[in-house]
């Protein structure tokens, strides 16, 4: 399975390194055993990645928090499984995606 994404910054000198953003594997099952996957480059400790099963939760003040290594509360997890083992589990319309992207930080009203 492949994942393709683009930040659209070809001519603006914007990329995953300048934004410090990239999609990465954080958890895998190898030979039936769970494995936390992460990187911690010796040349740049600022690129340490999150490891293990992740949850995205929102606190009472509306701030988002990523919890690592399976320590999050599954009932509060905002992440949704969209693809699993090559199967589409949840499909979104373009309008649903645009609406969800209109979070308070991004609104230009």
PDB file of C-alpha atoms in Angstrom, residues 3-42:
ATOM      1  CA  UNK A   3       0.355   6.886   0.544  1.00  0.00           C
ATOM      2  CA  UNK A   4       0.757   9.967  -1.620  1.00  0.00           C
ATOM      3  CA  UNK A   5       0.451  13.517  -0.361  1.00  0.00           C
ATOM      4  CA  UNK A   6       1.604  16.953  -1.417  1.00  0.00           C
ATOM      5  CA  UNK A   7       2.101  20.221   0.385  1.00  0.00           C
ATOM      6  CA  UNK A   8       1.884  22.227  -2.846  1.00  0.00           C
ATOM      7  CA  UNK A   9       4.949  24.338  -2.110  1.00  0.00           C
ATOM      8  CA  UNK A  10       7.099  23.566  -5.140  1.00  0.00           C
ATOM      9  CA  UNK A  11       7.956  27.195  -5.915  1.00  0.00           C
ATOM     10  CA  UNK A  12       7.608  28.629  -2.396  1.00  0.00           C
ATOM     11  CA  UNK A  13      10.487  26.710  -0.752  1.00  0.00           C
ATOM     12  CA  UNK A  14       7.960  25.023   1.542  1.00  0.00           C
ATOM     13  CA  UNK A  15       8.433  21.342   2.178  1.00  0.00           C
ATOM     14  CA  UNK A  16       8.127  18.746   4.927  1.00  0.00           C
ATOM     15  CA  UNK A  17      11.471  19.823   6.412  1.00  0.00           C
ATOM     16  CA  UNK A  18      10.734  23.561   6.572  1.00  0.00           C
ATOM     17  CA  UNK A  19       7.301  22.824   8.060  1.00  0.00           C
ATOM     18  CA  UNK A  20       8.668  20.011  10.278  1.00  0.00           C
ATOM     19  CA  UNK A  21       5.753  17.870   9.102  1.00  0.00           C
ATOM     20  CA  UNK A  22       5.574  14.426   7.537  1.00  0.00           C
ATOM     21  CA  UNK A  23       3.436  11.301   7.624  1.00  0.00           C
ATOM     22  CA  UNK A  24       5.271   8.485   9.360  1.00  0.00           C
ATOM     23  CA  UNK A  25       4.614   4.995  10.594  1.00  0.00           C
ATOM     24  CA  UNK A  26       4.374   4.888  14.403  1.00  0.00           C
ATOM     25  CA  UNK A  27       3.102   1.367  15.072  1.00  0.00           C
ATOM     26  CA  UNK A  28       3.233  -1.991  13.331  1.00  0.00           C
ATOM     27  CA  UNK A  29       2.470  -5.618  13.964  1.00  0.00           C
ATOM     28  CA  UNK A  30       5.427  -7.829  13.043  1.00  0.00           C
ATOM     29  CA  UNK A  31       5.016 -11.602  13.244  1.00  0.00           C
ATOM     30  CA  UNK A  32       1.910 -11.063  15.365  1.00  0.00           C
ATOM     31  CA  UNK A  33       3.708  -8.817  17.865  1.00  0.00           C
ATOM     32  CA  UNK A  34       3.047  -5.060  18.315  1.00  0.00           C
ATOM     33  CA  UNK A  35       6.091  -2.857  17.640  1.00  0.00           C
ATOM     34  CA  UNK A  36       6.482   0.863  18.318  1.00  0.00           C
ATOM     35  CA  UNK A  37       8.096   2.474  15.272  1.00  0.00           C
ATOM     36  CA  UNK A  38       9.978   5.774  15.540  1.00  0.00           C
ATOM     37  CA  UNK A  39      13.123   7.600  14.582  1.00  0.00           C
ATOM     38  CA  UNK A  40      15.564   9.643  16.630  1.00  0.00           C
ATOM     39  CA  UNK A  41      18.340  10.811  14.280  1.00  0.00           C
ATOM     40  CA  UNK A  42      21.659  11.400  16.047  1.00  0.00           C
TER      41      UNK A  42
END
